XYZ file of C-alpha atoms in Angstrom:
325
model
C 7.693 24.236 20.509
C 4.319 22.305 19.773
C 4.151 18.599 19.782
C 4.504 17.887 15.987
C 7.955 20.182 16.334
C 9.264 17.636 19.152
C 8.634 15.118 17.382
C 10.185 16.221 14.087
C 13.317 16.808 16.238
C 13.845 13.281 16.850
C 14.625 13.037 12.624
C 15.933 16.288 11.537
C 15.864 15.555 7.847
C 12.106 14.443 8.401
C 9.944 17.523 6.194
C 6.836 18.803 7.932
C 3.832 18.764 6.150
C 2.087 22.108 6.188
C 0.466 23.275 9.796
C -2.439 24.359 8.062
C -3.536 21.698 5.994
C -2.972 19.122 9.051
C -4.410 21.451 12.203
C -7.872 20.977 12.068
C -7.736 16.948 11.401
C -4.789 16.979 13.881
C -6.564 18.831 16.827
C -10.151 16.762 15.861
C -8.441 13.361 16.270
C -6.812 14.096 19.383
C -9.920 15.148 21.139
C -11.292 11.995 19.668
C -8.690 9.859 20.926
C -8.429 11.095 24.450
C -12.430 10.526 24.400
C -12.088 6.995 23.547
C -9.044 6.496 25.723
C -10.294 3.485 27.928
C -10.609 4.179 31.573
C -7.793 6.862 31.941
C -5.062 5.559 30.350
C -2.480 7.872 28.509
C -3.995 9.452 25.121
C -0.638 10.791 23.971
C 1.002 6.978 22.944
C -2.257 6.276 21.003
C -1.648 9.691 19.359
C 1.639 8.984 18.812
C 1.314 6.541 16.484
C -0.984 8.724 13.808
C 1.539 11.713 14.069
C 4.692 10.510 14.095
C 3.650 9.454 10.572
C 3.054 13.152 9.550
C 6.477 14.394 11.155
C 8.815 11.619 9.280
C 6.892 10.141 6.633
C 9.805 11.447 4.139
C 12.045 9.221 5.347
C 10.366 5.932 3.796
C 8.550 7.570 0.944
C 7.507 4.529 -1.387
C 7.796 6.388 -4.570
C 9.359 5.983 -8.041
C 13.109 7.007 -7.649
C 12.918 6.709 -3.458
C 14.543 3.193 -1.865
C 11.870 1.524 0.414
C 12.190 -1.213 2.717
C 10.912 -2.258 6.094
C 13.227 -5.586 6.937
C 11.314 -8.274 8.922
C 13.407 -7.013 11.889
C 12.123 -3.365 12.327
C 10.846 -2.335 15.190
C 7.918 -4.209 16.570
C 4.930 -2.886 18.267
C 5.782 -1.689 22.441
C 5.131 -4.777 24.656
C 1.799 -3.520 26.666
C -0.027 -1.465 23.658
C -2.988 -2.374 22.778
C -4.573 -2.756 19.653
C -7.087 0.425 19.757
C -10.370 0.264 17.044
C -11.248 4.443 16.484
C -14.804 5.382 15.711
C -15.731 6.913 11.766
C -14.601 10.488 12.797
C -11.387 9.732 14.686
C -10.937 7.284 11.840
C -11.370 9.475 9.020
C -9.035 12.599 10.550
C -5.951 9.567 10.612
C -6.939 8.927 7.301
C -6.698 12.607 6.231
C -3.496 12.971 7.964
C -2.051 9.809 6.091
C -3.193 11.404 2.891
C -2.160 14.738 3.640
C 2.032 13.133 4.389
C 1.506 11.002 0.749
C 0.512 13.719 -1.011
C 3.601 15.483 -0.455
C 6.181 12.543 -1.217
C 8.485 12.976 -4.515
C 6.684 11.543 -7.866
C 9.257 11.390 -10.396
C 9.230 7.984 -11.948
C 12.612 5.466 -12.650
C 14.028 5.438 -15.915
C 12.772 3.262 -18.538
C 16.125 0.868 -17.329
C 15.489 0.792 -13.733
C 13.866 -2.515 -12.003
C 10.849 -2.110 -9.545
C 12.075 -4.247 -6.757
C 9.316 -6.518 -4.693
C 10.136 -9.117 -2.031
C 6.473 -10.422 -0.753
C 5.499 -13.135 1.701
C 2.605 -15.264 1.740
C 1.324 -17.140 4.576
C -0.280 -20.976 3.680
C -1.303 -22.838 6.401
C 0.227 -20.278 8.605
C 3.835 -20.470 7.091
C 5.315 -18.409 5.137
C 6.502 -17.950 1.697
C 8.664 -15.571 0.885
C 9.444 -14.486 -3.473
C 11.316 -11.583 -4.913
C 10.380 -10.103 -8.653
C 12.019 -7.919 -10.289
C 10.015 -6.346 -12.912
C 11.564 -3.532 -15.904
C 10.163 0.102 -15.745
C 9.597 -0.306 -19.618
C 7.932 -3.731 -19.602
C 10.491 -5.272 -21.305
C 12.448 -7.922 -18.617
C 11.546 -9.468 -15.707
C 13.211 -11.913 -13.062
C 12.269 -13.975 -9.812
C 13.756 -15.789 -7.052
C 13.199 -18.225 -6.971
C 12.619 -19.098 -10.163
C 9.450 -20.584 -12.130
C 9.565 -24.129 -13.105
C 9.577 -24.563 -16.689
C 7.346 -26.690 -18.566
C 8.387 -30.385 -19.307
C 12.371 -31.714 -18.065
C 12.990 -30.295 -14.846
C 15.800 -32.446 -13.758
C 18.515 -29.321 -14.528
C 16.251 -26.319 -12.839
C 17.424 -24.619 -9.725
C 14.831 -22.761 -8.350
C 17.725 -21.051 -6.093
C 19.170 -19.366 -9.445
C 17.840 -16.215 -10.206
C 15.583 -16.017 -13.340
C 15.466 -13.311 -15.758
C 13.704 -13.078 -18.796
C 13.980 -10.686 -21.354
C 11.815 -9.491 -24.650
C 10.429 -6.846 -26.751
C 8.292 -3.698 -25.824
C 5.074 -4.837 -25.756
C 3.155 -1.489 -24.784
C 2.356 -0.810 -28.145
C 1.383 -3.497 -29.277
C -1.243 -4.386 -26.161
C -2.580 -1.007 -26.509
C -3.407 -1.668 -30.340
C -4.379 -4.949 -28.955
C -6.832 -4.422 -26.848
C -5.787 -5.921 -24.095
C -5.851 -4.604 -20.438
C -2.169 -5.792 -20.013
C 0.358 -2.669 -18.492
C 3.560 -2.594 -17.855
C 4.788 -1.172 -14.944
C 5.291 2.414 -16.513
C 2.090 1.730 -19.003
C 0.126 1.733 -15.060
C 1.814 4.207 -13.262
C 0.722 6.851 -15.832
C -2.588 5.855 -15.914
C -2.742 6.157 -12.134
C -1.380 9.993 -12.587
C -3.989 10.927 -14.987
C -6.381 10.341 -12.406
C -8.054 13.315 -10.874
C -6.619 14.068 -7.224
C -10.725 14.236 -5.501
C -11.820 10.639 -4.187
C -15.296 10.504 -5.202
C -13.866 11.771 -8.883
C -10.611 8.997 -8.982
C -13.174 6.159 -8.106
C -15.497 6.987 -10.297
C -12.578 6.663 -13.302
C -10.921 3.704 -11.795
C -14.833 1.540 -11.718
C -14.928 2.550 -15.735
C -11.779 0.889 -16.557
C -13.199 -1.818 -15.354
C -10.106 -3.166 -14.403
C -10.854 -6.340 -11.871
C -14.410 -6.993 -13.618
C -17.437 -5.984 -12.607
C -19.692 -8.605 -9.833
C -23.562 -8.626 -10.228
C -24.865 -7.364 -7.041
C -21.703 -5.531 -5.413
C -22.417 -3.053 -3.636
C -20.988 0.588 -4.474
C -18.978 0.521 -0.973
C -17.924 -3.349 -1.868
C -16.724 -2.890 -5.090
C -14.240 0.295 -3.930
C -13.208 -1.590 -1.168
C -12.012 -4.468 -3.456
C -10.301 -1.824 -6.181
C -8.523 0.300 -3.727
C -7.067 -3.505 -2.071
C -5.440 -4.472 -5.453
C -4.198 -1.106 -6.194
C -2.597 -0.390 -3.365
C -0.542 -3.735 -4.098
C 1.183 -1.910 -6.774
C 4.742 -1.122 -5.892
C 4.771 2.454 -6.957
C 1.670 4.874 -6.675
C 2.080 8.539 -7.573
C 1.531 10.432 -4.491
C -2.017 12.218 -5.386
C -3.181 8.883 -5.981
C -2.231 7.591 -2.695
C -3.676 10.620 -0.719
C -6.739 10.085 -2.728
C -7.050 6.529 -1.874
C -6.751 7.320 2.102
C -9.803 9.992 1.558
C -11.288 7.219 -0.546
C -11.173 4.534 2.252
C -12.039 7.597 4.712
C -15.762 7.583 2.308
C -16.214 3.743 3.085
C -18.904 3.197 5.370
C -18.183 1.014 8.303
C -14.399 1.624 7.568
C -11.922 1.913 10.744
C -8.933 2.590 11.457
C -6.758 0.314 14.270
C -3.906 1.764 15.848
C -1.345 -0.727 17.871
C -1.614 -2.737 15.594
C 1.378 -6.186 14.085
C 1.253 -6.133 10.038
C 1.291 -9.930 9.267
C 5.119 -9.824 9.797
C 5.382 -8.283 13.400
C 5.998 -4.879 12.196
C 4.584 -2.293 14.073
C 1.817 -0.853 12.011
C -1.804 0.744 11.901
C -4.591 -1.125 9.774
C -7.959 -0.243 8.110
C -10.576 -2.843 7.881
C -14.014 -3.402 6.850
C -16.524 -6.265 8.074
C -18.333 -8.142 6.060
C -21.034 -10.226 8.934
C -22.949 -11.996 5.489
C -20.546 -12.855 2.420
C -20.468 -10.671 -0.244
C -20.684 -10.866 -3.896
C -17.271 -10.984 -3.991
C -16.771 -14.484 -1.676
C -15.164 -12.195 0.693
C -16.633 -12.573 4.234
C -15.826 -11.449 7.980
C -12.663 -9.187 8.485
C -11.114 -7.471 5.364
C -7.455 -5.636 6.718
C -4.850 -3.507 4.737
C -2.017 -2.370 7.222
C 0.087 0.830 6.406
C 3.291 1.818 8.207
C 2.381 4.342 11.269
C 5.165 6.521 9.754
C 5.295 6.641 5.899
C 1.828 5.175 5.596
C 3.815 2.819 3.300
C 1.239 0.407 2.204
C 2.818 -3.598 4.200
C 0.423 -6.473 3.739
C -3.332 -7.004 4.165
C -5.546 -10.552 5.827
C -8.616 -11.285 3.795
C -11.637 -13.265 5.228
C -10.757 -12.878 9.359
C -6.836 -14.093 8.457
C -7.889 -16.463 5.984
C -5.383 -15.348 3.233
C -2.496 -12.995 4.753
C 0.102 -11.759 2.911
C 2.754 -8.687 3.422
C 5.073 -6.650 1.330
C 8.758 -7.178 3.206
C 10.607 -5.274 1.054
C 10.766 -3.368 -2.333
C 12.466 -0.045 -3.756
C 13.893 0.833 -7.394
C 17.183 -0.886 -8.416
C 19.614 -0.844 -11.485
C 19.558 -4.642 -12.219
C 18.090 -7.492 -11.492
C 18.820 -9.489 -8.352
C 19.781 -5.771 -7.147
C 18.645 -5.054 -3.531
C 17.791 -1.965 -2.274
C-alpha cells in the first residue's frame, strides 16, 4: 500500500486524485522536503501536511452546492511544529498538488434561490470582528448580522436582528448599464469562462480590469493583488481555483509555509510574497493568503507584515437567510 493509500484509509469516502497527474510533483517535493529538513529531523510530518490535502480534499470542497465550514475550534496546528518556509521548486510542486485536488472538486452552481453563506472576521487593533452576509445566487436579496445602521433615527435599530433586504434583478440592467457590478451568479460565470492555463486566465482577468489598473505595478504585483481579491469570493469553479494555485506557483519570490496558524488558530499552510520597498499598490513587507492543508479551502490572508488580518470562519450554500450551514 503506498503512502497516499494509508493515508486515504484514515477517510474512506475521501476520492483520490489521479496517481499520474500527482506522481511526479508528489515524488519532487518530497525529495525537496527531506533536503530542507533542518538538521535531521523527521521529513514525513512536514510532508504530511501537503498530502493529506490530496488524499481528503473532497471532504471540504468549497464549491457551489458543497457545505463548507472550518469552526474556530478545528484542529489547531501540533504543539512542537514548526512553521517551515520551502524554496521556489518545493514550493511550486505543493502548489501543483493543491491545484491538481481543486481541479477535481464538484462545480455545479446553487439555484437561482439558494443564499451564499459567509461568516468573516476582521482583526482591528488585534481584536476581532466577526459579520455574517448572506447574499442571493440571483442578485436579488441580501442580509447581515448584524445589521447596517440606517441613515438618520437610530433609536429603534437592533443591530442583533438579522437584516434582509430584498429587490429586483438587477443583472440586466447593470450589464446594459455599464457598470462592473455582478451578482453572485453574474461572477461565478464569468470566472468559468475563463480558460483553465494560468498564464492564459491572467491575462483575461488584467483586461477586465476589474480592481483598476496602478501606474507602475509591476506584472508580478498586479497578479499578486488580483488573485488576493478573487480568491475572497465564496465560490470559485474548480478550474479556476487550480489555475490560480499554478498562477501563484508563476509568481516570482512566491513561497509556500507549511506549519503554519491561519489568523484564527486553524491549522493551515500559507503563500506569501515580500515586498522589502512599498509598492505601487501601498502594500509593503509580508503579503499572506492561508489555505486549509486539506481542501486547500481558501481561510484568511495578513496584508503589510499583519497589518490588516482577516479570515473566512465559515461559509457554505443555504436555503434562507440566517440559515447556517
Amino acid at each position: 500500500m503506498n503512502e497516499l493509500s494509508e493515508i486515504r484509509g484514515l477517510r474512506a469516502d475521501a476520492p483520490l486524485p489521479d496517481a499520474d497527474r500527482l506522481a511526479a510533483p508528489r515524488a519532487r517535493l518530497i525529495a525537496a522536503l527531506r533536503q530542507e529538513t533542518h538538521r535531521g529531523r523527521a521529513a514525513l510530518p512536514g510532508r504530511r501536511m501537503i498530502l493529506v490535502g490530496a488524499a481528503t480534499a473532497g471532504a471540504l470542497a468549497v464549491t457551489a452546492g458543497i457545505v463548507a465550514t472550518l469552526p474556530e475550534d478545528s484542529p489547531r496546528v501540533p504543539a512542537g511544529k514548526r512553521p517551515q518556509v520551502l524554496s521556489a521548486g518545493a514550493s511550486a510542486d505543493a502548489l501543483e498538488l493543491a491545484a491538481a485536488t481543486v481541479e477535481k472538486h464538484d462545480g455545479t452552481e446553487p439555484g437561482p434561490k439558494q443564499w451564499v453563506y459567509e461568516k468573516s472576521t476582521v482583526f482591528v487593533q488585534g481584536k476581532p470582528q466577526s459579520s455574517e452576509e448572506w447574499t442571493r445566487w440571483d442578485g436579488t436579496g441580501q442580509a447581515n448580522l448584524p445589521g447596517i445602521p440606517p441613515a438618520g433615527d437610530i433609536s429603534d435599530f437592533d443591530p442583533d436582528e438579522l437584516q434582509v433586504w430584498y429587490g429586483p434583478n438587477q443583472e440586466e440592467k447593470w450589464k446594459e448599464e455599464g457598470y462592473d457590478d455582478r451578482s453572485q451568479r453574474q461572477f461565478y460565470r464569468f470566472l468559468a469562462t475563463l480558460p483553465s492555463d494560468p498564464d492564459r486566465m491572467m491575462k483575461r482577468i488584467r483586461e477586465e480590469r476589474a480592481i483598476g489598473t496602478i501606474d507602475g505595478e509591476t506584472r508580478a504585483q498586479r497578479d499578486w493583488r488580483e488573485i488576493d481579491v478573487l480568491y475572497r469570493s465564496v465560490l470559485i469553479p474548480p478550474k479556476v481555483q487550480a489555475g490560480l494555485f499554478r498562477a501563484l506557483a508563476k509568481i516570482p519570490g512566491a513561497r509556500v509555509t507549511t506549519g503554519v496558524k491561519d489568523p484564527l488558530g486553524r491549522a493551515a499552510i500559507g503563500v506569501s510574497v515580500n515586498y522589502a520597498e512599498k509598492a505601487p499598490s501601498g502594500s509593503q513587507g509580508k503579503q499572506e493568503i492561508f489555505f486549509d492543508p486539506e481542501s486547500y479551502a481558501y481561510l484568511g490572508q495578513t496584508l503589510n507584515d499583519g497589518e490588516m488580518v482577516s479570515a473566512r470562519a465559515a461559509w457554505g450554500v443555504v436555503n434562507k437567510p440566517g440559515a447556517h450551514p
